[in-house]
């Protein structure tokens, strides 16, 4: 199945950043419709997501990461094949299975480790980046430069999923209803091992999980625990974990990485206290609805992203 057949996701309302994990479970469609052409694509006020969301293939350019995880793009992105011996890509209608080649290679390695170390048939891969990166219509503030990827916490089944299943099925919720800990009926030592394998990858800078999952990892990890410093609590992420890698070697200053996380495990009561406060778990709605933020325009992205948009499609 080629990306041209998959096309691009349907345009739906922009989800709030802290609701992205829930949105990640929204169903897709086996019959996505292309977005209509823009009346004035050169309008400087137009949201960059309108431009990047209409690109169905990568730019025919050498691979370059331009900008930061939450404001940038990627040239020469590589597609993760939708089927591998130990992985399958989910929600194909979103067309978000592109990344820097280093991320693609990492996901393949991680899938093999999940099979060999844990006994899973493989992993299910969620959102990576769009063909040319950039802001998305829905679900993510980051994932813009091909250095982020979501891995479902549901093991891959021992068969090839149908297109309908990839659009309809949901990952398994790993967190208890009270949000204070993992559900031990579904969260297993295998989940810890897969997250640990990801964190032990030298190029991985951060892994985002729900705070209840971080709490469980802190409690259950044995032996060398230095990898826990990379695993950070974050809103949502109760169905999947989010891998972020560093700027690849040779990227230069045009790729903006985050500072490395603190070396501490992040497992003390003080480290986790914020995440389990009642005001964090059950926030009160604001008295007045917040005003929607204006869309990110091309002016907010690296200037070189204009060339990425203008480049011809890469051959598939």
Tab-separated table of C-alpha atoms in Angstrom:
chain	number	residue	atom	x	y	z
A	1	UNK	CA	0.000	0.000	0.000
A	2	UNK	CA	1.575	3.307	-1.054
A	3	UNK	CA	1.261	6.637	0.760
A	4	UNK	CA	-0.620	8.008	-2.258
A	5	UNK	CA	-3.338	5.427	-1.691
A	6	UNK	CA	-3.433	6.248	1.985
A	7	UNK	CA	-3.611	10.005	1.242
A	8	UNK	CA	-3.952	12.275	4.276
A	9	UNK	CA	-6.089	12.393	7.394
A	10	UNK	CA	-9.469	13.995	7.461
A	11	UNK	CA	-9.560	17.531	8.806
A	12	UNK	CA	-11.053	17.524	12.288
A	13	UNK	CA	-10.957	19.982	15.163
A	14	UNK	CA	-7.601	20.572	16.837
A	15	UNK	CA	-7.355	18.640	20.099
A	16	UNK	CA	-5.898	20.197	23.212
A	17	UNK	CA	-2.294	19.190	23.855
A	18	UNK	CA	-3.047	17.430	27.115
A	19	UNK	CA	-5.815	15.439	25.445
A	20	UNK	CA	-3.606	14.101	22.675
A	21	UNK	CA	-3.330	10.627	24.191
A	22	UNK	CA	-7.106	10.264	24.256
A	23	UNK	CA	-7.321	11.605	20.730
A	24	UNK	CA	-4.732	9.032	19.679
A	25	UNK	CA	-7.395	6.387	20.235
A	26	UNK	CA	-9.909	8.072	17.934
A	27	UNK	CA	-10.855	5.854	15.051
A	28	UNK	CA	-9.596	6.471	11.569
A	29	UNK	CA	-11.180	5.703	8.238
A	30	UNK	CA	-10.445	3.285	5.417
A	31	UNK	CA	-11.627	5.898	2.923
A	32	UNK	CA	-9.832	9.186	3.724
A	33	UNK	CA	-10.676	12.125	1.505
A	34	UNK	CA	-8.029	14.591	0.314
A	35	UNK	CA	-8.377	18.102	1.632
A	36	UNK	CA	-9.565	20.710	-0.868
A	37	UNK	CA	-6.980	23.030	-2.443
A	38	UNK	CA	-6.297	26.246	-0.582
A	39	UNK	CA	-7.689	29.395	-2.167
A	40	UNK	CA	-4.582	31.408	-1.267
A	41	UNK	CA	-1.729	29.165	-0.109
A	42	UNK	CA	0.689	32.136	-0.120
A	43	UNK	CA	-1.265	34.095	2.487
A	44	UNK	CA	1.271	34.679	5.315
A	45	UNK	CA	-1.535	34.414	7.873
A	46	UNK	CA	-2.485	30.879	6.904
A	47	UNK	CA	-1.733	28.146	9.425
A	48	UNK	CA	1.325	26.069	8.572
A	49	UNK	CA	-0.692	22.935	9.363
A	50	UNK	CA	-2.843	23.692	6.300
A	51	UNK	CA	0.241	23.462	4.102
A	52	UNK	CA	2.055	20.541	5.702
A	53	UNK	CA	-1.157	18.553	6.121
A	54	UNK	CA	-1.677	18.580	2.364
A	55	UNK	CA	1.680	17.010	1.538
A	56	UNK	CA	1.282	13.262	1.063
A	57	UNK	CA	4.905	12.381	0.309
A	58	UNK	CA	8.307	13.480	1.633
A	59	UNK	CA	10.372	16.168	-0.049
A	60	UNK	CA	12.863	14.935	-2.641
A	61	UNK	CA	15.768	16.451	-0.722
A	62	UNK	CA	18.680	15.219	1.394
A	63	UNK	CA	17.619	14.386	4.933
A	64	UNK	CA	17.650	17.466	7.198
A	65	UNK	CA	15.974	18.180	10.509
A	66	UNK	CA	14.950	21.825	10.656
A	67	UNK	CA	13.945	23.376	13.959
A	68	UNK	CA	12.642	22.082	17.275
A	69	UNK	CA	10.337	19.189	18.093
A	70	UNK	CA	7.355	21.558	18.366
A	71	UNK	CA	8.208	24.064	15.620
A	72	UNK	CA	9.985	22.705	12.589
A	73	UNK	CA	9.917	20.308	9.651
A	74	UNK	CA	11.959	17.551	8.030
A	75	UNK	CA	13.350	17.141	4.535
A	76	UNK	CA	14.029	13.712	3.092
A	77	UNK	CA	11.977	11.804	5.672
A	78	UNK	CA	11.811	8.017	5.493
A	79	UNK	CA	8.629	5.969	5.764
A	80	UNK	CA	8.460	3.089	8.205
A	81	UNK	CA	7.018	0.192	6.172
A	82	UNK	CA	3.501	-0.434	7.448
A	83	UNK	CA	4.305	-4.131	8.014
A	84	UNK	CA	7.445	-5.715	9.375
A	85	UNK	CA	8.300	-9.064	10.905
A	86	UNK	CA	7.990	-7.516	14.389
A	87	UNK	CA	5.977	-4.322	13.892
A	88	UNK	CA	2.794	-2.964	12.323
A	89	UNK	CA	1.742	0.661	11.797
A	90	UNK	CA	-1.641	1.811	13.082
A	91	UNK	CA	-4.082	4.540	11.914
A	92	UNK	CA	-2.786	4.538	8.354
A	93	UNK	CA	-5.310	7.177	7.312
A	94	UNK	CA	-3.352	9.789	9.263
A	95	UNK	CA	-0.272	9.327	7.044
A	96	UNK	CA	2.048	9.900	9.977
A	97	UNK	CA	4.526	7.054	9.618
A	98	UNK	CA	7.497	9.154	8.480
A	99	UNK	CA	10.599	10.112	10.429
A	100	UNK	CA	14.330	10.635	10.295
A	101	UNK	CA	16.041	7.410	9.169
A	102	UNK	CA	17.633	7.102	12.629
A	103	UNK	CA	14.175	6.920	14.207
A	104	UNK	CA	12.988	4.381	11.647
A	105	UNK	CA	16.031	2.206	12.408
A	106	UNK	CA	15.461	2.557	16.161
A	107	UNK	CA	11.839	1.420	15.893
A	108	UNK	CA	12.907	-1.638	13.936
A	109	UNK	CA	15.519	-2.487	16.592
A	110	UNK	CA	13.070	-1.937	19.413
A	111	UNK	CA	10.492	-4.173	17.751
A	112	UNK	CA	13.059	-6.969	17.518
A	113	UNK	CA	13.975	-6.529	21.189
A	114	UNK	CA	10.307	-6.665	22.190
A	115	UNK	CA	10.118	-9.988	20.394
A	116	UNK	CA	13.376	-11.462	21.713
A	117	UNK	CA	13.471	-10.026	25.241
A	118	UNK	CA	9.774	-10.061	26.139
A	119	UNK	CA	8.195	-12.588	23.805
A	120	UNK	CA	5.781	-10.148	22.190
A	121	UNK	CA	5.122	-10.883	18.522
A	122	UNK	CA	6.140	-7.252	17.998
A	123	UNK	CA	5.044	-3.663	18.564
A	124	UNK	CA	2.250	-1.474	17.232
A	125	UNK	CA	3.481	1.925	16.061
A	126	UNK	CA	1.242	4.975	16.338
A	127	UNK	CA	1.949	8.501	15.157
A	128	UNK	CA	5.430	9.451	13.995
A	129	UNK	CA	5.562	12.552	11.761
A	130	UNK	CA	3.902	13.758	8.585
A	131	UNK	CA	5.775	13.250	5.291
A	132	UNK	CA	7.429	16.667	5.637
A	133	UNK	CA	6.887	17.097	9.346
A	134	UNK	CA	5.463	20.411	10.437
A	135	UNK	CA	2.390	21.164	12.543
A	136	UNK	CA	-0.493	18.693	12.424
A	137	UNK	CA	-4.217	19.313	12.245
A	138	UNK	CA	-4.830	17.214	15.340
A	139	UNK	CA	-3.304	15.602	18.333
A	140	UNK	CA	0.280	16.761	18.740
A	141	UNK	CA	2.209	19.920	19.427
A	142	UNK	CA	5.474	18.061	18.823
A	143	UNK	CA	6.235	15.286	16.279
A	144	UNK	CA	7.177	18.051	13.794
A	145	UNK	CA	10.759	17.139	12.878
A	146	UNK	CA	10.776	13.355	12.530
A	147	UNK	CA	12.382	12.682	15.921
A	148	UNK	CA	9.258	11.603	17.874
A	149	UNK	CA	7.223	8.393	17.744
A	150	UNK	CA	4.387	6.807	19.718
A	151	UNK	CA	4.455	3.110	20.613
A	152	UNK	CA	1.232	1.469	21.710
A	153	UNK	CA	1.360	-0.345	25.040
A	154	UNK	CA	-0.676	-3.106	23.431
A	155	UNK	CA	1.540	-5.884	22.055
A	156	UNK	CA	1.236	-6.632	18.363
A	157	UNK	CA	-0.997	-9.646	17.752
A	158	UNK	CA	0.468	-12.736	16.140
A	159	UNK	CA	-1.109	-11.959	12.777
A	160	UNK	CA	-1.350	-9.147	10.266
A	161	UNK	CA	-4.077	-6.691	11.207
A	162	UNK	CA	-6.586	-5.706	8.536
A	163	UNK	CA	-6.898	-2.120	7.383
A	164	UNK	CA	-10.211	-1.859	9.239
A	165	UNK	CA	-8.634	-3.106	12.466
A	166	UNK	CA	-5.814	-0.596	12.203
A	167	UNK	CA	-8.348	2.215	12.000
A	168	UNK	CA	-10.893	0.899	14.541
A	169	UNK	CA	-9.143	-0.922	17.366
A	170	UNK	CA	-8.050	0.882	20.506
A	171	UNK	CA	-4.947	0.345	22.559
A	172	UNK	CA	-5.448	-1.009	26.077
A	173	UNK	CA	-5.700	1.495	28.929
A	174	UNK	CA	-2.848	0.807	31.359
A	175	UNK	CA	-3.939	3.114	34.201
A	176	UNK	CA	-6.484	2.415	36.930
A	177	UNK	CA	-9.733	4.347	36.965
A	178	UNK	CA	-8.602	6.356	39.995
A	179	UNK	CA	-5.473	7.401	38.024
A	180	UNK	CA	-3.233	6.649	41.011
A	181	UNK	CA	-1.476	3.549	39.689
A	182	UNK	CA	-1.337	1.115	36.796
A	183	UNK	CA	-3.922	-1.593	36.284
A	184	UNK	CA	-1.959	-4.699	37.219
A	185	UNK	CA	-4.362	-6.869	35.236
A	186	UNK	CA	-2.924	-5.431	32.020
A	187	UNK	CA	0.397	-3.745	32.877
A	188	UNK	CA	3.012	-6.478	33.044
A	189	UNK	CA	6.774	-6.888	33.504
A	190	UNK	CA	6.926	-7.075	29.724
A	191	UNK	CA	5.803	-3.458	29.472
A	192	UNK	CA	8.592	-2.426	31.817
A	193	UNK	CA	11.107	-4.356	29.721
A	194	UNK	CA	10.018	-2.756	26.445
A	195	UNK	CA	10.175	0.769	27.910
A	196	UNK	CA	13.560	-0.044	29.449
A	197	UNK	CA	14.865	-1.305	26.100
A	198	UNK	CA	13.779	1.964	24.497
A	199	UNK	CA	15.367	4.076	27.244
A	200	UNK	CA	18.652	2.186	26.935
A	201	UNK	CA	19.001	3.264	23.310
A	202	UNK	CA	21.830	5.843	23.362
A	203	UNK	CA	20.081	8.225	20.967
A	204	UNK	CA	16.859	8.351	23.006
A	205	UNK	CA	16.634	11.594	24.941
A	206	UNK	CA	13.234	11.265	26.624
A	207	UNK	CA	10.364	8.835	26.951
A	208	UNK	CA	6.987	10.201	28.023
A	209	UNK	CA	4.559	8.030	29.981
A	210	UNK	CA	1.577	8.584	32.242
A	211	UNK	CA	2.657	9.396	35.813
A	212	UNK	CA	1.067	6.166	37.065
A	213	UNK	CA	3.289	4.220	34.663
A	214	UNK	CA	6.359	6.141	35.824
A	215	UNK	CA	5.374	5.297	39.413
A	216	UNK	CA	5.134	1.597	38.533
A	217	UNK	CA	8.479	1.628	36.742
A	218	UNK	CA	10.117	3.245	39.761
A	219	UNK	CA	8.629	0.583	42.035
A	220	UNK	CA	9.394	-2.448	39.877
A	221	UNK	CA	12.728	-1.685	38.161
A	222	UNK	CA	15.591	-3.805	39.457
A	223	UNK	CA	19.349	-3.689	39.020
A	224	UNK	CA	20.757	-0.816	36.958
A	225	UNK	CA	18.120	1.912	37.097
A	226	UNK	CA	19.942	4.792	35.409
A	227	UNK	CA	17.600	4.551	32.405
A	228	UNK	CA	14.711	5.777	34.565
A	229	UNK	CA	16.074	9.323	34.290
A	230	UNK	CA	14.948	9.413	30.654
A	231	UNK	CA	11.374	8.346	31.468
A	232	UNK	CA	9.329	11.457	32.236
A	233	UNK	CA	5.737	11.741	33.447
A	234	UNK	CA	3.421	13.573	31.080
A	235	UNK	CA	-0.307	14.178	30.753
A	236	UNK	CA	-2.094	11.380	28.927
A	237	UNK	CA	0.210	8.650	27.622
A	238	UNK	CA	-1.791	5.959	29.370
A	239	UNK	CA	-2.308	3.900	26.210
A	240	UNK	CA	1.111	4.469	24.626
A	241	UNK	CA	4.591	5.747	25.343
A	242	UNK	CA	6.331	8.487	23.393
A	243	UNK	CA	9.951	8.155	22.267
A	244	UNK	CA	12.012	11.276	21.492
A	245	UNK	CA	15.525	11.048	20.090
A	246	UNK	CA	18.342	13.573	20.056
A	247	UNK	CA	19.360	15.550	16.997
A	248	UNK	CA	21.175	13.052	14.772
A	249	UNK	CA	24.955	13.351	14.381
A	250	UNK	CA	25.910	15.924	11.776
A	251	UNK	CA	22.615	17.794	11.995
A	252	UNK	CA	24.257	21.115	12.795
A	253	UNK	CA	22.646	24.107	14.502
A	254	UNK	CA	19.514	23.950	12.347
A	255	UNK	CA	18.307	21.016	14.487
A	256	UNK	CA	17.385	22.180	17.994
A	257	UNK	CA	17.554	19.512	20.664
A	258	UNK	CA	16.347	19.641	24.268
A	259	UNK	CA	18.800	19.706	27.146
A	260	UNK	CA	19.456	16.233	28.483
A	261	UNK	CA	17.213	15.322	31.423
A	262	UNK	CA	18.564	15.370	34.969
A	263	UNK	CA	20.504	12.245	35.905
A	264	UNK	CA	18.317	11.453	38.910
A	265	UNK	CA	15.802	8.628	38.586
A	266	UNK	CA	12.882	11.013	39.151
A	267	UNK	CA	11.318	8.495	41.530
A	268	UNK	CA	11.180	10.374	44.830
A	269	UNK	CA	7.882	11.337	46.420
A	270	UNK	CA	8.691	14.949	45.619
A	271	UNK	CA	9.376	14.165	41.964
A	272	UNK	CA	5.942	12.574	41.550
A	273	UNK	CA	3.864	14.623	43.990
A	274	UNK	CA	2.566	17.130	41.447
A	275	UNK	CA	1.175	14.431	39.195
A	276	UNK	CA	-0.973	12.840	41.893
A	277	UNK	CA	-2.440	15.995	43.398
A	278	UNK	CA	-6.214	16.121	43.156
A	279	UNK	CA	-5.971	19.412	41.247
A	280	UNK	CA	-3.796	17.683	38.633
A	281	UNK	CA	-5.855	14.515	38.386
A	282	UNK	CA	-9.204	16.332	38.458
A	283	UNK	CA	-8.639	19.901	37.271
A	284	UNK	CA	-11.520	22.303	37.633
A	285	UNK	CA	-12.764	23.853	34.407
A	286	UNK	CA	-11.788	27.510	33.972
A	287	UNK	CA	-14.398	30.135	34.766
A	288	UNK	CA	-14.100	31.387	31.222
A	289	UNK	CA	-13.210	29.161	28.272
A	290	UNK	CA	-9.675	29.928	27.106
A	291	UNK	CA	-9.397	31.741	23.827
A	292	UNK	CA	-8.121	29.492	21.045
A	293	UNK	CA	-4.524	30.121	20.130
A	294	UNK	CA	-3.899	31.420	16.621
A	295	UNK	CA	-2.452	28.759	14.333
A	296	UNK	CA	1.289	28.544	13.884
A	297	UNK	CA	2.188	30.244	10.613
A	298	UNK	CA	5.179	29.632	8.393
A	299	UNK	CA	6.829	32.679	9.957
A	300	UNK	CA	7.186	30.695	13.201
A	301	UNK	CA	9.056	27.864	11.467
A	302	UNK	CA	12.627	27.841	10.152
A	303	UNK	CA	12.864	29.681	6.850
A	304	UNK	CA	14.203	26.541	5.178
A	305	UNK	CA	10.825	24.851	5.746
A	306	UNK	CA	9.475	26.868	2.815
A	307	UNK	CA	11.894	25.039	0.544
A	308	UNK	CA	10.779	21.725	2.044
A	309	UNK	CA	7.177	22.543	1.155
A	310	UNK	CA	8.101	23.662	-2.352
A	311	UNK	CA	10.258	20.622	-3.164
A	312	UNK	CA	8.942	17.911	-5.499
A	313	UNK	CA	7.683	14.643	-4.060
A	314	UNK	CA	10.205	11.969	-3.309
A	315	UNK	CA	9.872	8.810	-5.408
A	316	UNK	CA	8.313	5.865	-3.581
